[in-house]
Amino acid sequence: MSAIEPPSVTACYALAVLSATAEGADGSASWSLPTDRLEFGEMRALWDEVLGAVGAGPHTGLLVGDRIRPEGLHILGHLVLTCASLADAAQAAERYHPLVSQAGTVTLHRDGGVGRVCYRPTVAPAAMHPQQVEAVVSSMVRAGRWIAGDGWAPLAVSFAHPRRGAAEPYTEVLGCPVAFDAPETAITVADEDLDRRRPLYDPALNALHRSYADRLLHQLSAAGTVAERVRQWLEDASLEAAGPEGPAGELSLSVRTLRRALHAEGTSWRALLDTARHGRAGRLLETTDLPLDRIAPLVGLSGATALVRAFTRWEGMPPGAYRTRHRPASADRAGAVGGEEGDRG
């Protein structure tokens, strides 16, 4: 690979932005399929038009995001609608957000009884309007309401950029205190909200959507960002001794170039490896009865104690509690007992 391709955005999101504004969807003829991709420069030009239109104002991005419907996020929107909880939806966004846009990353961090769903652009700050960031964040809050109900609101929202325009529309749309010039752009959610399971949840339908999303992600990663290619490599790799040399060799890059490229995209080898360990540990807890001392090496950790520490950081709960919560009620109790014994050990 001689060069890093520019980030792209799915056409259905571009159409959703247009549909949520006075501009309408007149540009729909430009894209034949919702899964067509626009280079980020084209998406920036579209936002230039939206923000330059008559009636546009400092809160346009905030309002556009709040009007996004599931189909505007294509498969990610439909997947969110079938998630069991807000935590599951946040993890889906963490993995599948590149299907909507490669111009930013979504990550979930849990600590001290709250979770932070963080959004970080992967393009230069000057290349993205603050209203674009606000559209992403308000669309994530709207997506949370698809699961938790229209009356749901996060504990707080923060933006890394300065406020433009009056403060009231932000609290009206987001339903919570909003800070600006913050260290990070993030949505803060109480753990109890994140983990509250929906009364109606169809795991088979959710799995169907995930399968399709995985197929699209695989296709995208074949010509996507370096970060996406590393994520795909980690998905199939043994994590016991995984190092950056593996994906660097597959991408015909030096380790140093790989690290620089990941930094430019707003992430790192360590962060991607941590996310891969998180995902694989969760799947093993949900689908197997393996004790923690067997799971730990499979995800590249030194033992059960290290797994408990890491999993509590990822999910805000120890592995045994996670396994009990996420295994079906009809599952063999031996798996849950094994997990609890591993937590104690």
PDB file of N, CA, C and O in Angstrom, residues 113-178:
ATOM      1  N   GLY A 113     -18.971   4.372  37.729  1.00  0.00           N
ATOM      2  CA  GLY A 113     -20.429   4.367  37.670  1.00  0.00           C
ATOM      3  C   GLY A 113     -21.028   5.077  36.477  1.00  0.00           C
ATOM      4  O   GLY A 113     -22.258   5.180  36.367  1.00  0.00           O
ATOM      5  N   VAL A 114     -20.194   5.569  35.563  1.00  0.00           N
ATOM      6  CA  VAL A 114     -20.705   6.215  34.357  1.00  0.00           C
ATOM      7  C   VAL A 114     -19.930   5.715  33.146  1.00  0.00           C
ATOM      8  O   VAL A 114     -18.819   5.191  33.261  1.00  0.00           O
ATOM      9  N   GLY A 115     -20.536   5.884  31.997  1.00  0.00           N
ATOM     10  CA  GLY A 115     -19.862   5.592  30.738  1.00  0.00           C
ATOM     11  C   GLY A 115     -19.755   6.870  29.919  1.00  0.00           C
ATOM     12  O   GLY A 115     -20.615   7.745  30.008  1.00  0.00           O
ATOM     13  N   ARG A 116     -18.691   6.986  29.131  1.00  0.00           N
ATOM     14  CA  ARG A 116     -18.510   8.119  28.232  1.00  0.00           C
ATOM     15  C   ARG A 116     -18.395   7.588  26.816  1.00  0.00           C
ATOM     16  O   ARG A 116     -17.479   6.816  26.509  1.00  0.00           O
ATOM     17  N   VAL A 117     -19.348   7.996  25.980  1.00  0.00           N
ATOM     18  CA  VAL A 117     -19.290   7.668  24.561  1.00  0.00           C
ATOM     19  C   VAL A 117     -18.598   8.850  23.887  1.00  0.00           C
ATOM     20  O   VAL A 117     -19.164   9.938  23.781  1.00  0.00           O
ATOM     21  N   CYS A 118     -17.364   8.639  23.482  1.00  0.00           N
ATOM     22  CA  CYS A 118     -16.522   9.739  22.985  1.00  0.00           C
ATOM     23  C   CYS A 118     -16.473   9.727  21.457  1.00  0.00           C
ATOM     24  O   CYS A 118     -16.409   8.661  20.831  1.00  0.00           O
ATOM     25  N   TYR A 119     -16.499  10.914  20.882  1.00  0.00           N
ATOM     26  CA  TYR A 119     -16.358  11.060  19.435  1.00  0.00           C
ATOM     27  C   TYR A 119     -15.119  11.893  19.161  1.00  0.00           C
ATOM     28  O   TYR A 119     -14.939  12.974  19.729  1.00  0.00           O
ATOM     29  N   ARG A 120     -14.264  11.386  18.284  1.00  0.00           N
ATOM     30  CA  ARG A 120     -13.037  12.100  17.948  1.00  0.00           C
ATOM     31  C   ARG A 120     -12.856  12.118  16.437  1.00  0.00           C
ATOM     32  O   ARG A 120     -12.749  11.057  15.807  1.00  0.00           O
ATOM     33  N   PRO A 121     -12.857  13.304  15.816  1.00  0.00           N
ATOM     34  CA  PRO A 121     -12.595  13.375  14.371  1.00  0.00           C
ATOM     35  C   PRO A 121     -11.218  12.820  14.044  1.00  0.00           C
ATOM     36  O   PRO A 121     -10.267  12.976  14.821  1.00  0.00           O
ATOM     37  N   THR A 122     -11.102  12.186  12.895  1.00  0.00           N
ATOM     38  CA  THR A 122      -9.814  11.670  12.445  1.00  0.00           C
ATOM     39  C   THR A 122      -9.214  12.571  11.378  1.00  0.00           C
ATOM     40  O   THR A 122      -8.125  12.280  10.873  1.00  0.00           O
ATOM     41  N   VAL A 123      -9.920  13.640  11.029  1.00  0.00           N
ATOM     42  CA  VAL A 123      -9.394  14.620  10.092  1.00  0.00           C
ATOM     43  C   VAL A 123      -8.898  15.826  10.877  1.00  0.00           C
ATOM     44  O   VAL A 123      -9.184  15.973  12.068  1.00  0.00           O
ATOM     45  N   ALA A 124      -8.150  16.702  10.219  1.00  0.00           N
ATOM     46  CA  ALA A 124      -7.634  17.893  10.883  1.00  0.00           C
ATOM     47  C   ALA A 124      -8.794  18.751  11.388  1.00  0.00           C
ATOM     48  O   ALA A 124      -9.836  18.834  10.740  1.00  0.00           O
ATOM     49  N   PRO A 125      -8.629  19.394  12.557  1.00  0.00           N
ATOM     50  CA  PRO A 125      -9.722  20.200  13.122  1.00  0.00           C
ATOM     51  C   PRO A 125     -10.293  21.220  12.142  1.00  0.00           C
ATOM     52  O   PRO A 125     -11.508  21.426  12.086  1.00  0.00           O
ATOM     53  N   ALA A 126      -9.437  21.837  11.353  1.00  0.00           N
ATOM     54  CA  ALA A 126      -9.918  22.857  10.421  1.00  0.00           C
ATOM     55  C   ALA A 126     -10.725  22.262   9.271  1.00  0.00           C
ATOM     56  O   ALA A 126     -11.436  22.990   8.572  1.00  0.00           O
ATOM     57  N   ALA A 127     -10.620  20.947   9.068  1.00  0.00           N
ATOM     58  CA  ALA A 127     -11.324  20.321   7.944  1.00  0.00           C
ATOM     59  C   ALA A 127     -12.772  19.997   8.260  1.00  0.00           C
ATOM     60  O   ALA A 127     -13.546  19.678   7.356  1.00  0.00           O
ATOM     61  N   MET A 128     -13.175  20.077   9.520  1.00  0.00           N
ATOM     62  CA  MET A 128     -14.537  19.700   9.908  1.00  0.00           C
ATOM     63  C   MET A 128     -15.216  20.857  10.621  1.00  0.00           C
ATOM     64  O   MET A 128     -14.682  21.398  11.589  1.00  0.00           O
ATOM     65  N   HIS A 129     -16.388  21.240  10.131  1.00  0.00           N
ATOM     66  CA  HIS A 129     -17.163  22.271  10.800  1.00  0.00           C
ATOM     67  C   HIS A 129     -17.561  21.801  12.203  1.00  0.00           C
ATOM     68  O   HIS A 129     -17.908  20.623  12.380  1.00  0.00           O
ATOM     69  N   PRO A 130     -17.574  22.664  13.205  1.00  0.00           N
ATOM     70  CA  PRO A 130     -18.115  22.266  14.507  1.00  0.00           C
ATOM     71  C   PRO A 130     -19.541  21.732  14.407  1.00  0.00           C
ATOM     72  O   PRO A 130     -19.922  20.825  15.150  1.00  0.00           O
ATOM     73  N   GLN A 131     -20.315  22.260  13.447  1.00  0.00           N
ATOM     74  CA  GLN A 131     -21.693  21.776  13.288  1.00  0.00           C
ATOM     75  C   GLN A 131     -21.732  20.320  12.837  1.00  0.00           C
ATOM     76  O   GLN A 131     -22.686  19.596  13.134  1.00  0.00           O
ATOM     77  N   GLN A 132     -20.700  19.860  12.126  1.00  0.00           N
ATOM     78  CA  GLN A 132     -20.649  18.449  11.751  1.00  0.00           C
ATOM     79  C   GLN A 132     -20.482  17.575  12.987  1.00  0.00           C
ATOM     80  O   GLN A 132     -21.114  16.518  13.096  1.00  0.00           O
ATOM     81  N   VAL A 133     -19.611  18.011  13.892  1.00  0.00           N
ATOM     82  CA  VAL A 133     -19.421  17.272  15.141  1.00  0.00           C
ATOM     83  C   VAL A 133     -20.712  17.270  15.948  1.00  0.00           C
ATOM     84  O   VAL A 133     -21.125  16.232  16.500  1.00  0.00           O
ATOM     85  N   GLU A 134     -21.371  18.414  16.022  1.00  0.00           N
ATOM     86  CA  GLU A 134     -22.613  18.508  16.790  1.00  0.00           C
ATOM     87  C   GLU A 134     -23.705  17.629  16.181  1.00  0.00           C
ATOM     88  O   GLU A 134     -24.518  17.049  16.907  1.00  0.00           O
ATOM     89  N   ALA A 135     -23.713  17.498  14.853  1.00  0.00           N
ATOM     90  CA  ALA A 135     -24.687  16.613  14.210  1.00  0.00           C
ATOM     91  C   ALA A 135     -24.441  15.159  14.603  1.00  0.00           C
ATOM     92  O   ALA A 135     -25.385  14.403  14.860  1.00  0.00           O
ATOM     93  N   VAL A 136     -23.170  14.757  14.657  1.00  0.00           N
ATOM     94  CA  VAL A 136     -22.850  13.381  15.058  1.00  0.00           C
ATOM     95  C   VAL A 136     -23.313  13.124  16.488  1.00  0.00           C
ATOM     96  O   VAL A 136     -23.959  12.108  16.784  1.00  0.00           O
ATOM     97  N   VAL A 137     -23.003  14.051  17.395  1.00  0.00           N
ATOM     98  CA  VAL A 137     -23.336  13.849  18.800  1.00  0.00           C
ATOM     99  C   VAL A 137     -24.845  13.853  19.016  1.00  0.00           C
ATOM    100  O   VAL A 137     -25.379  12.980  19.718  1.00  0.00           O
ATOM    101  N   SER A 138     -25.558  14.810  18.426  1.00  0.00           N
ATOM    102  CA  SER A 138     -27.011  14.836  18.628  1.00  0.00           C
ATOM    103  C   SER A 138     -27.682  13.637  17.973  1.00  0.00           C
ATOM    104  O   SER A 138     -28.703  13.146  18.465  1.00  0.00           O
ATOM    105  N   SER A 139     -27.103  13.110  16.880  1.00  0.00           N
ATOM    106  CA  SER A 139     -27.673  11.898  16.280  1.00  0.00           C
ATOM    107  C   SER A 139     -27.462  10.689  17.186  1.00  0.00           C
ATOM    108  O   SER A 139     -28.312   9.789  17.246  1.00  0.00           O
ATOM    109  N   MET A 140     -26.345  10.651  17.932  1.00  0.00           N
ATOM    110  CA  MET A 140     -26.127   9.548  18.872  1.00  0.00           C
ATOM    111  C   MET A 140     -27.099   9.633  20.045  1.00  0.00           C
ATOM    112  O   MET A 140     -27.596   8.604  20.523  1.00  0.00           O
ATOM    113  N   VAL A 141     -27.376  10.849  20.520  1.00  0.00           N
ATOM    114  CA  VAL A 141     -28.373  10.995  21.579  1.00  0.00           C
ATOM    115  C   VAL A 141     -29.747  10.578  21.065  1.00  0.00           C
ATOM    116  O   VAL A 141     -30.507   9.882  21.755  1.00  0.00           O
ATOM    117  N   ARG A 142     -30.072  10.978  19.837  1.00  0.00           N
ATOM    118  CA  ARG A 142     -31.351  10.560  19.241  1.00  0.00           C
ATOM    119  C   ARG A 142     -31.420   9.044  19.131  1.00  0.00           C
ATOM    120  O   ARG A 142     -32.450   8.426  19.430  1.00  0.00           O
ATOM    121  N   ALA A 143     -30.330   8.409  18.709  1.00  0.00           N
ATOM    122  CA  ALA A 143     -30.305   6.949  18.602  1.00  0.00           C
ATOM    123  C   ALA A 143     -30.497   6.303  19.970  1.00  0.00           C
ATOM    124  O   ALA A 143     -31.135   5.252  20.090  1.00  0.00           O
ATOM    125  N   GLY A 144     -29.946   6.918  21.022  1.00  0.00           N
ATOM    126  CA  GLY A 144     -30.172   6.406  22.371  1.00  0.00           C
ATOM    127  C   GLY A 144     -31.644   6.406  22.724  1.00  0.00           C
ATOM    128  O   GLY A 144     -32.134   5.495  23.417  1.00  0.00           O
ATOM    129  N   ARG A 145     -32.372   7.395  22.237  1.00  0.00           N
ATOM    130  CA  ARG A 145     -33.810   7.467  22.521  1.00  0.00           C
ATOM    131  C   ARG A 145     -34.611   6.433  21.740  1.00  0.00           C
ATOM    132  O   ARG A 145     -35.717   6.090  22.138  1.00  0.00           O
ATOM    133  N   TRP A 146     -34.057   5.941  20.625  1.00  0.00           N
ATOM    134  CA  TRP A 146     -34.734   4.835  19.945  1.00  0.00           C
ATOM    135  C   TRP A 146     -34.802   3.613  20.865  1.00  0.00           C
ATOM    136  O   TRP A 146     -35.728   2.813  20.786  1.00  0.00           O
ATOM    137  N   ILE A 147     -33.811   3.467  21.727  1.00  0.00           N
ATOM    138  CA  ILE A 147     -33.749   2.316  22.629  1.00  0.00           C
ATOM    139  C   ILE A 147     -34.412   2.622  23.965  1.00  0.00           C
ATOM    140  O   ILE A 147     -35.228   1.841  24.470  1.00  0.00           O
ATOM    141  N   ALA A 148     -34.061   3.763  24.557  1.00  0.00           N
ATOM    142  CA  ALA A 148     -34.478   4.066  25.933  1.00  0.00           C
ATOM    143  C   ALA A 148     -35.775   4.859  26.020  1.00  0.00           C
ATOM    144  O   ALA A 148     -36.305   5.039  27.119  1.00  0.00           O
ATOM    145  N   GLY A 149     -36.294   5.321  24.897  1.00  0.00           N
ATOM    146  CA  GLY A 149     -37.531   6.088  24.907  1.00  0.00           C
ATOM    147  C   GLY A 149     -37.281   7.574  24.697  1.00  0.00           C
ATOM    148  O   GLY A 149     -36.201   8.094  24.989  1.00  0.00           O
ATOM    149  N   ASP A 150     -38.297   8.271  24.192  1.00  0.00           N
ATOM    150  CA  ASP A 150     -38.132   9.681  23.837  1.00  0.00           C
ATOM    151  C   ASP A 150     -37.788  10.557  25.030  1.00  0.00           C
ATOM    152  O   ASP A 150     -37.205  11.629  24.865  1.00  0.00           O
ATOM    153  N   GLY A 151     -38.156  10.141  26.236  1.00  0.00           N
ATOM    154  CA  GLY A 151     -37.872  10.963  27.404  1.00  0.00           C
ATOM    155  C   GLY A 151     -36.477  10.789  27.964  1.00  0.00           C
ATOM    156  O   GLY A 151     -36.094  11.493  28.906  1.00  0.00           O
ATOM    157  N   TRP A 152     -35.685   9.880  27.373  1.00  0.00           N
ATOM    158  CA  TRP A 152     -34.349   9.615  27.919  1.00  0.00           C
ATOM    159  C   TRP A 152     -33.402  10.769  27.596  1.00  0.00           C
ATOM    160  O   TRP A 152     -33.491  11.410  26.539  1.00  0.00           O
ATOM    161  N   ALA A 153     -32.467  11.028  28.506  1.00  0.00           N
ATOM    162  CA  ALA A 153     -31.411  12.019  28.279  1.00  0.00           C
ATOM    163  C   ALA A 153     -30.142  11.553  28.973  1.00  0.00           C
ATOM    164  O   ALA A 153     -30.196  10.900  30.016  1.00  0.00           O
ATOM    165  N   PRO A 154     -28.986  11.881  28.415  1.00  0.00           N
ATOM    166  CA  PRO A 154     -27.727  11.551  29.090  1.00  0.00           C
ATOM    167  C   PRO A 154     -27.527  12.432  30.310  1.00  0.00           C
ATOM    168  O   PRO A 154     -28.264  13.393  30.539  1.00  0.00           O
ATOM    169  N   LEU A 155     -26.512  12.099  31.098  1.00  0.00           N
ATOM    170  CA  LEU A 155     -26.180  12.935  32.256  1.00  0.00           C
ATOM    171  C   LEU A 155     -25.588  14.273  31.826  1.00  0.00           C
ATOM    172  O   LEU A 155     -25.844  15.310  32.445  1.00  0.00           O
ATOM    173  N   ALA A 156     -24.773  14.239  30.776  1.00  0.00           N
ATOM    174  CA  ALA A 156     -24.108  15.456  30.308  1.00  0.00           C
ATOM    175  C   ALA A 156     -23.557  15.212  28.911  1.00  0.00           C
ATOM    176  O   ALA A 156     -23.362  14.070  28.489  1.00  0.00           O
ATOM    177  N   VAL A 157     -23.302  16.300  28.204  1.00  0.00           N
ATOM    178  CA  VAL A 157     -22.635  16.268  26.907  1.00  0.00           C
ATOM    179  C   VAL A 157     -21.547  17.329  26.927  1.00  0.00           C
ATOM    180  O   VAL A 157     -21.735  18.424  27.483  1.00  0.00           O
ATOM    181  N   SER A 158     -20.402  17.014  26.344  1.00  0.00           N
ATOM    182  CA  SER A 158     -19.324  17.994  26.240  1.00  0.00           C
ATOM    183  C   SER A 158     -18.825  18.053  24.805  1.00  0.00           C
ATOM    184  O   SER A 158     -18.833  17.053  24.085  1.00  0.00           O
ATOM    185  N   PHE A 159     -18.410  19.249  24.396  1.00  0.00           N
ATOM    186  CA  PHE A 159     -17.816  19.453  23.079  1.00  0.00           C
ATOM    187  C   PHE A 159     -16.420  20.047  23.257  1.00  0.00           C
ATOM    188  O   PHE A 159     -16.200  20.903  24.120  1.00  0.00           O
ATOM    189  N   ALA A 160     -15.492  19.618  22.416  1.00  0.00           N
ATOM    190  CA  ALA A 160     -14.131  20.136  22.504  1.00  0.00           C
ATOM    191  C   ALA A 160     -14.008  21.526  21.880  1.00  0.00           C
ATOM    192  O   ALA A 160     -13.019  22.214  22.110  1.00  0.00           O
ATOM    193  N   HIS A 161     -14.998  21.948  21.095  1.00  0.00           N
ATOM    194  CA  HIS A 161     -14.931  23.256  20.442  1.00  0.00           C
ATOM    195  C   HIS A 161     -15.728  24.306  21.231  1.00  0.00           C
ATOM    196  O   HIS A 161     -16.552  23.951  22.072  1.00  0.00           O
ATOM    197  N   PRO A 162     -15.515  25.587  20.943  1.00  0.00           N
ATOM    198  CA  PRO A 162     -16.273  26.635  21.640  1.00  0.00           C
ATOM    199  C   PRO A 162     -17.742  26.644  21.209  1.00  0.00           C
ATOM    200  O   PRO A 162     -18.089  26.184  20.118  1.00  0.00           O
ATOM    201  N   ARG A 163     -18.589  27.179  22.072  1.00  0.00           N
ATOM    202  CA  ARG A 163     -20.012  27.320  21.737  1.00  0.00           C
ATOM    203  C   ARG A 163     -20.199  28.461  20.746  1.00  0.00           C
ATOM    204  O   ARG A 163     -19.575  29.509  20.848  1.00  0.00           O
ATOM    205  N   ARG A 164     -21.101  28.200  19.810  1.00  0.00           N
ATOM    206  CA  ARG A 164     -21.510  29.244  18.875  1.00  0.00           C
ATOM    207  C   ARG A 164     -23.021  29.366  18.952  1.00  0.00           C
ATOM    208  O   ARG A 164     -23.738  28.388  18.755  1.00  0.00           O
ATOM    209  N   GLY A 165     -23.509  30.546  19.215  1.00  0.00           N
ATOM    210  CA  GLY A 165     -24.940  30.719  19.349  1.00  0.00           C
ATOM    211  C   GLY A 165     -25.391  30.542  20.784  1.00  0.00           C
ATOM    212  O   GLY A 165     -24.600  30.267  21.694  1.00  0.00           O
ATOM    213  N   ALA A 166     -26.699  30.672  20.991  1.00  0.00           N
ATOM    214  CA  ALA A 166     -27.277  30.614  22.332  1.00  0.00           C
ATOM    215  C   ALA A 166     -27.144  29.218  22.931  1.00  0.00           C
ATOM    216  O   ALA A 166     -27.068  28.206  22.221  1.00  0.00           O
ATOM    217  N   ALA A 167     -27.138  29.156  24.274  1.00  0.00           N
ATOM    218  CA  ALA A 167     -26.975  27.885  24.979  1.00  0.00           C
ATOM    219  C   ALA A 167     -28.271  27.083  25.017  1.00  0.00           C
ATOM    220  O   ALA A 167     -28.242  25.837  25.055  1.00  0.00           O
ATOM    221  N   GLU A 168     -29.420  27.757  25.014  1.00  0.00           N
ATOM    222  CA  GLU A 168     -30.698  27.065  25.242  1.00  0.00           C
ATOM    223  C   GLU A 168     -30.985  25.944  24.249  1.00  0.00           C
ATOM    224  O   GLU A 168     -31.453  24.860  24.654  1.00  0.00           O
ATOM    225  N   PRO A 169     -30.760  26.134  22.926  1.00  0.00           N
ATOM    226  CA  PRO A 169     -31.072  25.022  22.017  1.00  0.00           C
ATOM    227  C   PRO A 169     -30.315  23.740  22.328  1.00  0.00           C
ATOM    228  O   PRO A 169     -30.822  22.636  22.079  1.00  0.00           O
ATOM    229  N   TYR A 170     -29.105  23.862  22.861  1.00  0.00           N
ATOM    230  CA  TYR A 170     -28.335  22.659  23.188  1.00  0.00           C
ATOM    231  C   TYR A 170     -29.023  21.861  24.306  1.00  0.00           C
ATOM    232  O   TYR A 170     -29.171  20.638  24.205  1.00  0.00           O
ATOM    233  N   THR A 171     -29.431  22.552  25.364  1.00  0.00           N
ATOM    234  CA  THR A 171     -30.080  21.836  26.462  1.00  0.00           C
ATOM    235  C   THR A 171     -31.458  21.344  26.049  1.00  0.00           C
ATOM    236  O   THR A 171     -31.903  20.291  26.507  1.00  0.00           O
ATOM    237  N   GLU A 172     -32.136  22.065  25.162  1.00  0.00           N
ATOM    238  CA  GLU A 172     -33.449  21.620  24.701  1.00  0.00           C
ATOM    239  C   GLU A 172     -33.346  20.346  23.869  1.00  0.00           C
ATOM    240  O   GLU A 172     -34.132  19.411  24.034  1.00  0.00           O
ATOM    241  N   VAL A 173     -32.372  20.287  22.971  1.00  0.00           N
ATOM    242  CA  VAL A 173     -32.232  19.119  22.093  1.00  0.00           C
ATOM    243  C   VAL A 173     -31.609  17.938  22.829  1.00  0.00           C
ATOM    244  O   VAL A 173     -32.088  16.800  22.721  1.00  0.00           O
ATOM    245  N   LEU A 174     -30.564  18.185  23.599  1.00  0.00           N
ATOM    246  CA  LEU A 174     -29.821  17.099  24.246  1.00  0.00           C
ATOM    247  C   LEU A 174     -30.394  16.725  25.605  1.00  0.00           C
ATOM    248  O   LEU A 174     -30.152  15.626  26.100  1.00  0.00           O
ATOM    249  N   GLY A 175     -31.160  17.646  26.225  1.00  0.00           N
ATOM    250  CA  GLY A 175     -31.867  17.331  27.467  1.00  0.00           C
ATOM    251  C   GLY A 175     -30.990  17.227  28.689  1.00  0.00           C
ATOM    252  O   GLY A 175     -31.352  16.554  29.666  1.00  0.00           O
ATOM    253  N   CYS A 176     -29.807  17.875  28.674  1.00  0.00           N
ATOM    254  CA  CYS A 176     -28.871  17.741  29.789  1.00  0.00           C
ATOM    255  C   CYS A 176     -27.913  18.923  29.781  1.00  0.00           C
ATOM    256  O   CYS A 176     -27.875  19.699  28.816  1.00  0.00           O
ATOM    257  N   PRO A 177     -27.122  19.088  30.840  1.00  0.00           N
ATOM    258  CA  PRO A 177     -26.099  20.130  30.822  1.00  0.00           C
ATOM    259  C   PRO A 177     -25.099  19.899  29.687  1.00  0.00           C
ATOM    260  O   PRO A 177     -24.722  18.755  29.401  1.00  0.00           O
ATOM    261  N   VAL A 178     -24.673  20.994  29.045  1.00  0.00           N
ATOM    262  CA  VAL A 178     -23.754  20.905  27.911  1.00  0.00           C
ATOM    263  C   VAL A 178     -22.564  21.823  28.166  1.00  0.00           C
ATOM    264  O   VAL A 178     -22.747  23.003  28.502  1.00  0.00           O
TER     265      VAL A 178
END
